[in-house]
């Protein structure tokens, strides 16, 4: 018996020793212990598979081998992080960076395996910590003169990979350098060899990998840019838990070992695959084999206790998986499963979704604790109101500040509206908690399911309900019922965005010119540039595509195209223009407030050698009041460069007179809204007179829009307006018609007959 006891004691000592070795090994992988908390575990349960976009040829960061499997440093790092969190990765291969970016924007994938901060991505994604920093350098052919700085490349073409960090840097920091984009780096380098571009801009490590594969190409680096390229993981903006998981994993990775792996992938790009077995992995295998044998003894002795404890954890975990920890309500996972079960059984039902729009405000101003208490009280008030009248209604927490109510066996529109009114009534009023007194409200969107009319999936039904709620929020109504037209509107918007992006790239847009006349001399003094878009299906109004451009970030490209085309027109017809002729060009509020307007205007005017005094930049009141300090500084720099500044649609916005008097404005444009009734409406006349007096007191010129009759022109002149435009003088004309009608043969108009009242 003593011999058996001593053997058992010796065996347990060996197990403890091997366990200590494993702990020491895990500690050597990084002092930051990688622990997944309860909320993150729930999130992982909801999203067990992550779709990752991989670019096919971006060594040493990412690529695809001969078998079609993704490889590279970024892939290896991501695999290590996925192993720690038990995430399953689904790779989607794309030929170019631009295709991968578009896939992420369209939610065809969930993240990019390697990304840089990009203006097309920033509104839609969150970024992880940087895993590597790669130098960004300019390369040129050996038989070309050496470049020492980016200023030497003004007006010249530099090849870049479309959608890459180099492309982004050129557009943001060097607008006077023409970017010639190609899908892949090898094509950009070939363009320099063929003298289509004078140089190319790219990451030094990626360039080295391509040059090793093309030994006959001879390039040398001119200089490196001051800031390198940080390679990060770009994740969908609504997946913050995944960002937090990856960031903790990146911090825990040993820096020295990470550098060794990166060097190995650089070598791989040069010499092809090399196979080796790390001593750490060999040690790990040995330890795992030893532990596997030892575990059998431990499992046998502890099985009963572990089984009971495991059952307790499973029950607790099951509750966490199906309930929101703050409100205690069923969560998204649970209500979706319940809804799917009812749909499978063809039970008629209705789904209502409502919001708590002030939740973010409470969290930001009073902190997480009071924010969670407020959300819980809000949910309990709704649950109490529903349970008293509709006990069959199932309330659940959706996500963020959204809640869902599922009511089985009710799909009559009147009954559903009554339930929606009850929710609105419960949500409306004062919510008093501790030192907080909050006036709450909500919007409700709903969608009903009729088994005999249609067959719907739970995701489709919930998506339709969310669409109805969004429409209620946008339109300001309390209750909105889903209709197919609401989804169709979103589809039309996406289609229009895609067509507009293609139209800008293919130069399918057209400039029209509306002349501006002096009311005293009847001579043409300028023209306003107007954008028109004609397709094979007919014209698309700016009122349709401009808002889409502003919402999707295309407005900056649109402004660049318009201004460059306007400068090309001025340069081409400089000898035909009247002495004091000025071309008015509009900039969007976004372009002005972000400071891009001045860069675009100065760069393109210099490129086309146009005198800035020939250009009047029109800016709406909303552009100036959106970010007043930034707009004022940008407008001042434009004025210092010689450009004229006009306030467009004056009188329809919300400008502060005290603010406007400090702006370097040269022209006030009175909106057409005051012109249509000016002949018969004394109020409109008084308003126009007041605006003219304001302009004169500030020494601004006055231009009135929308003049359609002789009488309106007379009144405008009598009231002190100096210039005018409108259909009475001329409709907007295509470029060729404008040149023929107003530059080559200026029309002789009858002198205005002024009527003094």
XYZ file of C-alpha atoms in Angstrom:
757
model
C 0.000 0.000 0.000
C 2.851 2.391 0.750
C 4.424 1.619 -2.635
C 1.135 2.379 -4.423
C 0.740 5.613 -2.445
C 4.295 6.707 -3.221
C 3.781 6.010 -6.956
C 0.577 8.049 -6.947
C 2.314 10.906 -5.118
C 5.190 10.804 -7.605
C 2.745 10.845 -10.540
C 0.896 13.875 -9.153
C 4.225 15.671 -8.652
C 5.086 15.088 -12.301
C 1.674 16.467 -13.347
C 2.164 19.594 -11.212
C 5.652 20.126 -12.657
C 4.404 19.846 -16.250
C 1.507 22.200 -15.463
C 3.969 24.788 -14.153
C 5.960 24.458 -17.396
C 2.824 25.108 -19.456
C 1.954 28.129 -17.319
C 5.482 29.469 -17.756
C 5.268 28.974 -21.516
C 1.923 30.777 -21.742
C 3.331 33.591 -19.623
C 6.258 33.910 -22.037
C 3.829 34.571 -24.892
C 2.880 37.920 -23.290
C 2.357 39.292 -19.832
C -1.114 40.559 -20.781
C -3.468 37.667 -20.053
C -6.061 37.298 -22.798
C -9.427 36.921 -21.007
C -12.798 37.047 -22.788
C -15.422 38.670 -20.554
C -19.095 37.718 -20.403
C -20.415 40.352 -22.820
C -17.683 39.536 -25.351
C -18.468 35.842 -24.995
C -22.101 36.600 -25.848
C -20.967 38.585 -28.860
C -18.775 35.705 -30.032
C -21.719 33.362 -29.711
C -23.739 35.641 -32.004
C -20.900 36.027 -34.530
C -18.961 32.744 -34.603
C -17.683 33.273 -38.166
C -15.905 36.426 -39.320
C -15.655 37.196 -43.055
C -12.191 38.563 -43.843
C -11.192 40.282 -47.099
C -7.705 39.346 -48.365
C -5.946 41.041 -51.291
C -4.350 38.459 -53.558
C -0.922 40.075 -53.993
C 0.338 42.326 -51.165
C 3.371 40.517 -49.795
C 4.733 40.479 -47.184
C 1.455 41.503 -45.487
C -1.090 39.356 -47.336
C -1.279 37.217 -50.451
C -2.630 33.913 -51.773
C -0.456 30.846 -52.406
C -0.719 28.389 -55.290
C -3.464 26.396 -53.553
C -5.600 29.482 -53.041
C -4.960 29.736 -49.296
C -4.252 33.166 -47.751
C -0.726 33.723 -46.420
C 1.369 36.580 -45.082
C 2.265 38.377 -41.899
C -1.181 39.958 -41.409
C -2.882 36.583 -41.968
C -0.562 34.835 -39.501
C -1.169 37.521 -36.869
C -4.932 37.304 -37.401
C -4.841 33.499 -37.151
C -3.007 33.779 -33.824
C -5.615 36.206 -32.473
C -8.441 33.986 -33.771
C -6.901 30.989 -31.997
C -6.942 32.899 -28.702
C -10.617 33.878 -29.047
C -11.878 30.732 -30.840
C -13.141 32.813 -33.778
C -13.642 31.021 -37.102
C -12.328 33.025 -40.063
C -13.866 32.855 -43.559
C -11.486 34.340 -46.124
C -12.713 36.125 -49.240
C -10.068 36.755 -51.883
C -10.030 40.008 -53.909
C -7.695 40.979 -56.724
C -7.225 44.605 -55.682
C -7.363 46.866 -52.631
C -10.278 48.852 -54.103
C -12.378 45.713 -54.515
C -11.735 44.764 -50.888
C -12.710 48.266 -49.695
C -15.945 48.196 -51.714
C -16.759 44.741 -50.321
C -16.377 46.039 -46.760
C -18.491 49.121 -47.507
C -21.240 46.887 -48.958
C -20.976 44.539 -45.925
C -20.003 41.586 -48.115
C -17.165 41.065 -45.626
C -16.745 42.047 -41.986
C -13.116 43.198 -41.881
C -9.922 43.724 -43.879
C -6.876 41.653 -42.989
C -4.602 44.644 -43.563
C -5.755 48.248 -43.895
C -4.743 51.856 -43.468
C -6.822 54.856 -42.394
C -8.847 55.649 -45.518
C -11.496 58.343 -46.155
C -13.707 55.794 -47.949
C -13.536 53.504 -44.916
C -13.426 55.879 -41.942
C -17.214 56.551 -41.782
C -17.988 52.814 -41.908
C -15.298 51.068 -39.823
C -13.320 51.053 -36.612
C -9.586 50.383 -36.668
C -7.533 48.142 -34.416
C -4.126 49.028 -33.064
C -1.320 49.078 -35.624
C 0.450 45.757 -36.117
C 3.231 47.093 -38.351
C 4.547 50.434 -39.630
C 5.864 50.312 -43.210
C 7.833 53.212 -44.788
C 6.131 55.009 -47.684
C 8.609 55.999 -50.410
C 8.760 57.513 -53.899
C 10.564 55.433 -56.572
C 11.737 56.518 -60.016
C 13.608 55.000 -62.932
C 17.421 55.031 -62.899
C 17.575 56.981 -66.169
C 15.509 59.843 -64.781
C 16.665 62.891 -62.823
C 16.451 62.458 -59.066
C 13.528 63.959 -57.098
C 14.141 65.289 -53.605
C 10.674 66.445 -52.511
C 7.017 66.300 -53.504
C 6.978 69.946 -54.647
C 9.036 68.944 -57.683
C 6.125 66.727 -58.818
C 3.503 69.463 -59.104
C 1.379 68.926 -62.229
C 3.083 65.593 -62.940
C 1.636 62.103 -62.901
C 2.620 59.698 -60.131
C 1.509 56.070 -60.305
C -0.190 54.532 -57.267
C -2.289 51.504 -56.393
C -5.972 52.459 -56.371
C -7.333 52.590 -52.814
C -3.899 52.176 -51.218
C -2.339 54.315 -48.502
C -0.143 55.993 -51.146
C -3.224 56.925 -53.179
C -4.896 58.274 -50.043
C -1.818 60.334 -49.097
C -1.608 61.943 -52.566
C -5.297 62.925 -52.577
C -5.227 64.310 -49.032
C -1.835 66.065 -48.822
C -0.716 66.704 -52.424
C -3.771 67.638 -54.539
C -1.536 69.397 -57.082
C 0.126 66.060 -57.941
C -1.897 64.007 -60.422
C -2.490 60.459 -59.156
C -2.476 57.807 -61.916
C -4.100 54.794 -60.236
C -3.706 51.110 -61.144
C -5.296 47.991 -59.638
C -1.952 46.408 -58.623
C 1.533 47.594 -57.743
C 3.207 45.740 -60.604
C 1.002 47.626 -63.091
C 1.895 50.967 -61.465
C 5.614 50.150 -61.726
C 5.191 49.070 -65.347
C 3.553 52.426 -66.081
C 6.712 54.212 -64.912
C 8.824 51.927 -67.126
C 6.575 52.837 -70.067
C 6.899 56.576 -69.178
C 3.171 56.982 -68.494
C 4.167 58.375 -65.086
C 7.373 59.946 -63.799
C 7.467 57.906 -60.555
C 5.382 55.707 -58.308
C 4.540 55.974 -54.595
C 4.200 52.786 -52.523
C 5.236 50.957 -49.359
C 8.910 50.058 -49.367
C 8.388 46.433 -48.278
C 5.728 45.744 -50.927
C 7.935 47.380 -53.551
C 10.901 45.221 -52.553
C 8.789 42.092 -52.945
C 7.732 43.037 -56.501
C 11.269 44.082 -57.524
C 12.647 40.709 -56.426
C 10.152 39.056 -58.770
C 11.118 41.441 -61.624
C 14.954 41.514 -61.709
C 15.036 43.409 -65.044
C 13.238 46.430 -63.612
C 15.573 49.134 -62.348
C 14.149 51.571 -59.830
C 15.673 53.500 -56.984
C 14.048 55.304 -54.053
C 14.022 59.100 -54.217
C 12.949 59.766 -50.631
C 10.652 58.490 -47.903
C 7.628 60.431 -46.655
C 7.781 61.607 -43.066
C 5.016 59.320 -41.829
C 4.987 55.596 -42.517
C 1.957 53.414 -43.201
C 0.336 51.852 -40.162
C -1.142 48.471 -41.037
C -4.276 47.780 -39.022
C -7.353 45.604 -39.066
C -10.432 47.519 -40.338
C -13.648 46.186 -38.764
C -17.298 47.122 -39.306
C -18.203 50.108 -37.126
C -20.977 48.235 -35.274
C -18.527 45.465 -34.193
C -16.668 47.285 -31.405
C -16.353 44.081 -29.270
C -14.232 42.504 -32.038
C -12.011 45.618 -32.101
C -11.490 45.342 -28.329
C -10.641 41.629 -28.590
C -8.101 42.153 -31.372
C -6.506 45.140 -29.607
C -5.901 43.151 -26.431
C -4.467 40.366 -28.511
C -2.131 42.727 -30.392
C -0.868 44.185 -27.111
C -0.159 40.693 -25.788
C 1.991 39.673 -28.784
C 5.718 39.787 -28.082
C 7.293 42.573 -30.154
C 10.581 40.766 -30.813
C 8.885 37.584 -31.989
C 6.522 39.665 -34.145
C 9.544 41.299 -35.820
C 11.057 37.872 -36.504
C 7.837 36.707 -38.144
C 7.665 39.841 -40.288
C 11.295 39.331 -41.421
C 10.484 35.718 -42.287
C 7.595 36.815 -44.544
C 9.881 39.357 -46.224
C 12.264 36.511 -46.948
C 9.363 34.386 -48.183
C 8.469 37.083 -50.716
C 12.038 36.993 -52.010
C 12.831 33.268 -52.046
C 9.518 31.454 -51.940
C 8.222 29.209 -49.119
C 10.544 27.829 -46.484
C 9.439 25.195 -44.040
C 10.659 25.021 -40.477
C 9.486 23.923 -37.051
C 9.890 26.434 -34.245
C 11.525 25.176 -31.077
C 8.660 26.746 -29.152
C 6.127 24.708 -31.135
C 8.180 21.549 -30.632
C 8.284 22.206 -26.904
C 4.551 22.859 -26.923
C 3.822 19.534 -28.635
C 5.930 17.659 -26.090
C 4.200 19.391 -23.209
C 0.758 18.766 -24.671
C 1.471 15.060 -25.070
C 2.638 14.851 -21.468
C -0.313 16.808 -20.183
C -2.760 14.683 -22.200
C -1.526 11.573 -20.389
C -1.668 13.287 -17.026
C -5.104 14.736 -17.649
C -6.684 11.265 -17.710
C -5.822 10.742 -14.052
C -7.004 14.217 -13.022
C -10.267 13.917 -14.973
C -11.044 10.564 -13.366
C -10.585 11.948 -9.853
C -12.414 15.240 -10.422
C -15.135 14.139 -12.821
C -18.074 14.259 -10.440
C -17.221 17.716 -9.094
C -16.457 19.094 -12.556
C -19.755 17.770 -13.917
C -21.804 19.563 -11.278
C -19.836 22.780 -11.691
C -20.116 22.557 -15.489
C -23.889 22.168 -15.261
C -24.095 25.303 -13.128
C -21.956 27.255 -15.580
C -24.024 26.055 -18.528
C -27.207 27.262 -16.927
C -25.651 30.624 -16.116
C -24.148 30.940 -19.575
C -27.449 30.013 -21.207
C -29.111 32.842 -19.317
C -26.373 35.285 -20.359
C -26.707 34.186 -23.970
C -30.450 34.821 -24.022
C -30.900 37.898 -21.827
C -29.615 41.460 -21.686
C -27.524 41.891 -18.483
C -28.805 45.463 -17.861
C -32.566 45.240 -18.428
C -33.006 41.494 -17.863
C -35.079 41.333 -21.062
C -34.700 38.625 -23.714
C -31.950 39.670 -26.099
C -31.615 39.685 -29.852
C -30.544 36.048 -30.076
C -33.437 34.789 -27.979
C -36.164 36.835 -29.660
C -34.867 35.886 -33.121
C -35.074 32.177 -32.281
C -38.559 32.634 -30.823
C -39.657 34.598 -33.897
C -38.257 31.915 -36.240
C -40.190 29.246 -34.348
C -43.467 31.168 -34.703
C -42.833 31.754 -38.406
C -42.099 28.044 -38.950
C -45.456 27.248 -37.315
C -47.197 29.825 -39.594
C -48.515 31.802 -36.623
C -49.759 35.286 -37.593
C -47.855 37.965 -35.727
C -46.631 41.562 -35.697
C -43.218 42.973 -34.871
C -42.802 46.485 -33.485
C -39.491 48.246 -32.893
C -39.030 51.444 -30.870
C -36.039 53.492 -29.766
C -34.673 55.293 -26.700
C -33.168 58.282 -28.550
C -31.710 59.962 -25.458
C -29.668 56.977 -24.282
C -26.394 58.226 -25.772
C -26.966 61.642 -24.233
C -27.321 60.125 -20.752
C -24.270 57.882 -21.147
C -22.075 60.737 -22.388
C -23.105 63.249 -19.700
C -23.784 61.105 -16.616
C -21.645 57.998 -17.105
C -22.266 54.307 -17.609
C -23.868 53.521 -14.242
C -26.659 56.093 -14.455
C -27.004 55.373 -18.174
C -27.696 51.703 -17.502
C -30.099 52.554 -14.656
C -31.982 54.900 -17.011
C -32.190 52.281 -19.760
C -33.490 49.697 -17.269
C -36.153 52.092 -15.941
C -37.204 52.986 -19.487
C -37.611 49.298 -20.410
C -39.525 48.461 -17.208
C -41.977 51.314 -17.785
C -42.777 49.997 -21.277
C -43.007 46.403 -20.047
C -45.399 47.400 -17.273
C -47.636 49.299 -19.693
C -47.717 46.421 -22.206
C -48.274 43.586 -19.732
C -51.392 45.263 -18.309
C -53.147 45.478 -21.701
C -51.297 43.015 -23.965
C -49.977 40.150 -21.811
C -49.097 38.085 -24.905
C -46.686 40.771 -26.165
C -43.017 39.798 -25.782
C -40.655 42.738 -25.115
C -36.952 42.259 -25.901
C -33.794 44.376 -26.025
C -32.448 44.581 -29.579
C -29.155 46.488 -29.478
C -27.775 49.977 -28.839
C -30.933 52.005 -28.026
C -33.504 49.833 -29.819
C -36.192 47.554 -28.346
C -38.456 45.002 -30.059
C -41.995 43.881 -29.256
C -43.324 40.673 -30.858
C -47.084 40.062 -30.582
C -48.280 36.628 -31.798
C -51.781 36.064 -33.211
C -52.275 39.788 -33.965
C -51.777 41.207 -37.475
C -54.817 43.443 -37.910
C -53.548 46.938 -38.664
C -55.908 48.661 -36.217
C -54.863 46.387 -33.332
C -51.166 46.842 -34.125
C -51.566 50.631 -34.243
C -53.253 50.479 -30.804
C -50.229 48.592 -29.444
C -47.871 51.130 -31.055
C -49.836 53.989 -29.462
C -49.556 52.253 -26.092
C -45.751 52.050 -26.519
C -45.569 55.747 -27.458
C -47.709 56.628 -24.435
C -45.487 54.575 -22.099
C -42.284 56.115 -23.468
C -43.510 59.712 -23.374
C -43.089 61.766 -20.219
C -40.630 62.485 -17.426
C -38.195 59.870 -16.192
C -36.891 60.788 -12.717
C -33.849 58.920 -11.378
C -31.538 60.214 -8.657
C -30.390 63.710 -9.745
C -31.642 63.187 -13.314
C -35.002 64.369 -14.666
C -35.285 63.309 -18.291
C -38.121 64.042 -20.732
C -38.371 60.948 -22.936
C -40.058 60.103 -26.208
C -39.845 57.419 -28.898
C -40.670 56.457 -32.474
C -42.269 53.141 -33.456
C -41.968 51.165 -36.679
C -43.949 47.982 -37.261
C -44.478 45.173 -39.753
C -47.084 42.398 -39.739
C -46.901 38.798 -40.962
C -49.870 37.061 -42.659
C -49.189 33.314 -43.200
C -51.762 33.045 -45.969
C -50.318 35.984 -47.945
C -46.548 35.675 -47.701
C -43.590 33.658 -46.468
C -40.974 35.675 -44.567
C -37.718 34.865 -42.839
C -37.179 36.301 -39.369
C -34.256 38.429 -40.584
C -36.392 39.894 -43.370
C -39.259 40.687 -40.995
C -36.920 42.391 -38.511
C -35.129 44.289 -41.290
C -38.464 45.584 -42.594
C -39.425 46.710 -39.091
C -36.110 48.520 -38.667
C -36.641 50.243 -42.040
C -40.037 51.485 -40.859
C -38.504 52.787 -37.613
C -35.772 54.621 -39.510
C -38.390 56.257 -41.717
C -40.346 57.329 -38.633
C -37.218 58.925 -37.146
C -36.302 60.723 -40.391
C -39.794 62.072 -41.018
C -40.514 62.891 -37.364
C -43.714 60.830 -37.098
C -44.498 58.759 -34.009
C -45.649 55.591 -35.781
C -44.744 54.215 -39.213
C -45.969 51.054 -40.929
C -43.598 49.195 -43.256
C -44.327 49.228 -46.970
C -42.199 47.850 -49.825
C -41.676 51.405 -51.098
C -39.481 52.153 -48.068
C -37.025 49.399 -49.006
C -37.236 50.389 -52.655
C -36.144 53.936 -51.746
C -32.993 52.571 -50.093
C -32.264 50.366 -53.121
C -32.693 53.330 -55.473
C -30.254 55.344 -53.366
C -27.604 52.598 -53.489
C -28.063 52.196 -57.243
C -27.756 55.940 -57.790
C -24.577 56.056 -55.692
C -22.988 53.307 -57.807
C -23.938 55.058 -61.070
C -22.660 58.421 -59.809
C -19.333 56.930 -58.756
C -18.954 55.444 -62.243
C -20.037 58.707 -63.906
C -17.368 60.698 -62.056
C -14.684 58.183 -62.941
C -15.698 58.009 -66.609
C -16.137 61.776 -67.007
C -19.830 61.405 -67.923
C -20.977 64.651 -66.250
C -21.446 67.978 -68.051
C -21.131 71.651 -67.118
C -23.827 74.184 -67.992
C -23.375 77.956 -67.747
C -26.041 80.504 -66.720
C -25.027 84.065 -67.659
C -25.018 86.919 -65.131
C -25.737 90.489 -66.309
C -25.172 94.006 -65.026
C -28.584 95.646 -64.500
C -27.270 99.099 -65.459
C -25.313 98.307 -68.639
C -27.064 95.056 -69.733
C -23.584 93.584 -70.349
C -22.586 90.086 -69.344
C -20.350 90.173 -66.267
C -20.059 86.481 -65.485
C -21.711 83.085 -65.373
C -22.583 80.476 -62.788
C -21.347 76.933 -63.357
C -24.139 74.356 -62.985
C -23.654 70.573 -62.983
C -25.812 68.353 -65.182
C -25.911 64.576 -65.546
C -27.349 62.974 -68.679
C -27.678 59.196 -68.989
C -29.049 56.970 -71.709
C -32.303 56.844 -69.703
C -32.530 60.639 -69.497
C -31.334 63.482 -67.283
C -30.910 63.063 -63.518
C -31.616 66.192 -61.500
C -28.957 67.596 -59.131
C -31.658 67.562 -56.460
C -31.497 63.750 -56.692
C -27.785 62.977 -56.961
C -26.190 65.816 -54.932
C -27.780 64.690 -51.597
C -26.613 61.123 -52.344
C -23.092 62.426 -52.977
C -23.125 64.326 -49.667
C -24.323 61.294 -47.698
C -21.850 58.840 -49.257
C -18.704 60.995 -49.311
C -18.655 61.389 -53.105
C -19.212 65.138 -52.840
C -15.457 65.819 -52.550
C -14.773 64.037 -55.864
C -17.753 65.865 -57.379
C -16.395 69.259 -56.267
C -12.951 68.415 -57.657
C -14.416 67.431 -61.035
C -16.530 70.588 -61.306
C -13.743 72.973 -60.316
C -11.139 71.371 -62.577
C -13.570 71.461 -65.524
C -14.359 75.123 -64.798
C -10.644 76.011 -64.746
C -10.167 74.156 -68.030
C -12.957 76.270 -69.551
C -11.404 79.538 -68.337
C -7.968 78.575 -69.634
C -9.354 77.563 -73.043
C -11.442 80.727 -73.575
C -9.291 83.310 -71.748
C -8.880 85.478 -74.862
C -12.660 85.583 -75.521
C -13.799 86.607 -72.037
C -14.922 90.185 -71.296
C -12.585 92.253 -69.151
C -14.419 91.902 -65.810
C -15.919 88.451 -66.471
C -16.059 86.147 -63.424
C -17.008 82.478 -63.310
C -18.995 81.446 -60.200
C -18.291 77.919 -58.921
C -20.108 76.265 -56.010
C -18.492 74.219 -53.233
C -20.409 71.915 -50.881
C -20.663 72.577 -47.151
C -18.621 69.425 -46.383
C -15.748 70.414 -48.668
C -15.582 73.906 -47.147
C -15.850 72.872 -43.495
C -13.097 70.242 -43.883
C -10.708 72.740 -45.503
C -10.559 70.956 -48.878
C -12.071 73.847 -50.863
C -8.992 76.042 -50.602
C -6.645 73.197 -51.578
C -8.724 72.297 -54.633
C -9.189 75.901 -55.778
C -5.567 76.979 -55.394
C -4.146 73.769 -56.899
C -6.327 73.672 -60.025
C -6.139 77.421 -60.666
C -2.357 77.134 -60.563
C -2.391 74.000 -62.736
C -4.467 75.681 -65.477
C -2.760 79.084 -64.991
C -6.047 80.845 -64.273
C -6.089 84.235 -62.546
C -8.014 83.704 -59.254
C -9.668 87.099 -59.746
C -11.601 85.477 -62.628
C -13.219 83.041 -60.163
C -15.963 83.682 -57.592
C -16.468 80.787 -55.179
C -20.086 80.437 -54.044
C -20.664 79.110 -50.531
C -24.051 78.529 -48.901
C -24.937 79.908 -45.487
C -25.133 76.374 -44.072
C -21.516 75.719 -45.100
C -20.344 78.729 -43.087
C -22.445 78.025 -40.013
C -21.727 74.260 -39.842
C -18.200 74.777 -38.456
C -17.822 78.561 -38.242
C -14.193 78.763 -37.095
C -12.878 76.326 -39.725
C -15.054 77.848 -42.488
C -13.935 81.387 -41.658
C -10.246 80.431 -41.772
C -10.670 78.546 -45.061
C -12.621 81.410 -46.694
C -9.996 83.926 -45.566
C -7.225 81.884 -47.208
C -9.244 81.694 -50.438
C -9.755 85.444 -50.368
C -6.055 86.023 -49.692
C -5.283 83.926 -52.784
C -7.374 86.334 -54.889
C -10.654 84.421 -55.288
C -13.987 86.228 -54.970
C -16.378 84.890 -52.308
C -20.175 84.872 -52.731
C -22.803 83.877 -50.161
C -25.284 81.760 -52.115
C -29.045 81.594 -51.367
C -28.716 84.519 -48.950
C -31.785 85.056 -46.749
C -32.979 81.419 -46.702
C -30.541 80.114 -44.081
C -29.662 81.069 -40.549
C -26.617 83.298 -40.839
C -25.741 85.582 -37.970
C -25.183 89.161 -39.138
C -22.616 89.621 -36.384
C -20.704 86.670 -37.810
C -21.036 87.584 -41.478
C -19.534 91.031 -41.003
C -16.190 89.416 -40.137
C -16.090 87.275 -43.310
C -14.139 88.425 -46.402
C -17.241 88.160 -48.628
C -17.441 90.088 -51.931
C -20.934 89.189 -53.232
C -24.354 88.463 -51.664
C -26.699 86.387 -53.850
C -30.355 87.007 -52.972
C -32.310 83.790 -53.320
C -35.033 83.338 -55.938
C -37.537 82.656 -53.135
C -37.932 86.429 -52.667
C -38.276 87.166 -56.391
C -41.344 85.179 -57.481
C -43.764 87.285 -55.400
C -41.814 90.525 -55.460
C -44.104 92.240 -57.988
C -47.267 91.847 -55.884
C -45.954 91.219 -52.370
C -44.741 94.257 -50.434
C -43.221 91.995 -47.769
C -40.852 90.443 -50.319
C -39.937 93.907 -51.578
C -39.149 95.111 -48.056
C -37.042 92.009 -47.409
C -35.037 92.506 -50.610
C -34.515 96.202 -49.803
C -33.297 95.286 -46.300
C -30.829 92.738 -47.671
C -29.516 95.278 -50.197
C -28.990 97.792 -47.378
C -27.128 95.172 -45.347
C -24.919 94.338 -48.329
C -24.122 97.970 -49.018
C -23.284 98.642 -45.362
C -20.771 95.801 -45.582
C -19.541 96.933 -49.022
C -20.711 93.756 -50.772
C -21.940 93.509 -54.352
C -25.541 92.294 -54.715
C -26.639 89.682 -57.277
C -30.282 88.595 -57.391
C -31.315 85.190 -58.737
C -34.453 83.938 -60.465
C -35.359 87.015 -62.558
C -37.998 85.833 -65.055
C -39.792 89.040 -66.191
C -38.983 92.567 -67.266
C -40.934 93.900 -64.280
C -38.856 91.861 -61.821
C -35.653 93.131 -63.448
C -36.859 96.732 -63.152
C -37.786 96.316 -59.483
C -34.446 94.662 -58.692
C -32.571 97.536 -60.326
C -34.627 100.187 -58.507
C -34.003 98.464 -55.171
C -30.246 98.677 -55.683
C -29.331 95.209 -56.993
C -26.286 95.511 -59.243
C -26.287 92.159 -61.030
C -28.886 89.517 -61.881
C -29.402 86.121 -63.434
C -32.483 84.174 -64.413
C -34.565 82.849 -67.296
C -35.426 86.418 -68.372
C -31.789 86.852 -69.420
C -30.895 83.271 -70.344
C -31.487 79.701 -69.334
C -28.450 77.575 -68.372
C -26.618 76.626 -71.571
C -24.172 73.858 -72.536
C -20.598 75.048 -72.882
C -20.585 75.302 -76.678
C -23.907 77.178 -76.817
C -22.782 79.575 -74.082
C -19.556 80.395 -75.928
C -21.338 80.927 -79.263
C -24.157 83.020 -77.772
C -22.374 85.176 -75.199
C -18.652 85.192 -75.909
C -18.281 85.087 -79.694
C -21.426 87.155 -80.481
C -22.669 88.958 -77.335
C -26.464 89.493 -77.692
C -27.816 93.058 -77.786
C -30.595 93.284 -75.202
C -33.122 96.085 -75.037
C -32.219 98.576 -72.376
C -34.145 98.013 -69.153
C -36.998 100.387 -68.527
C -36.720 101.349 -64.877
C -39.982 101.919 -63.023
C -39.632 104.086 -59.914
C -42.403 103.760 -57.325
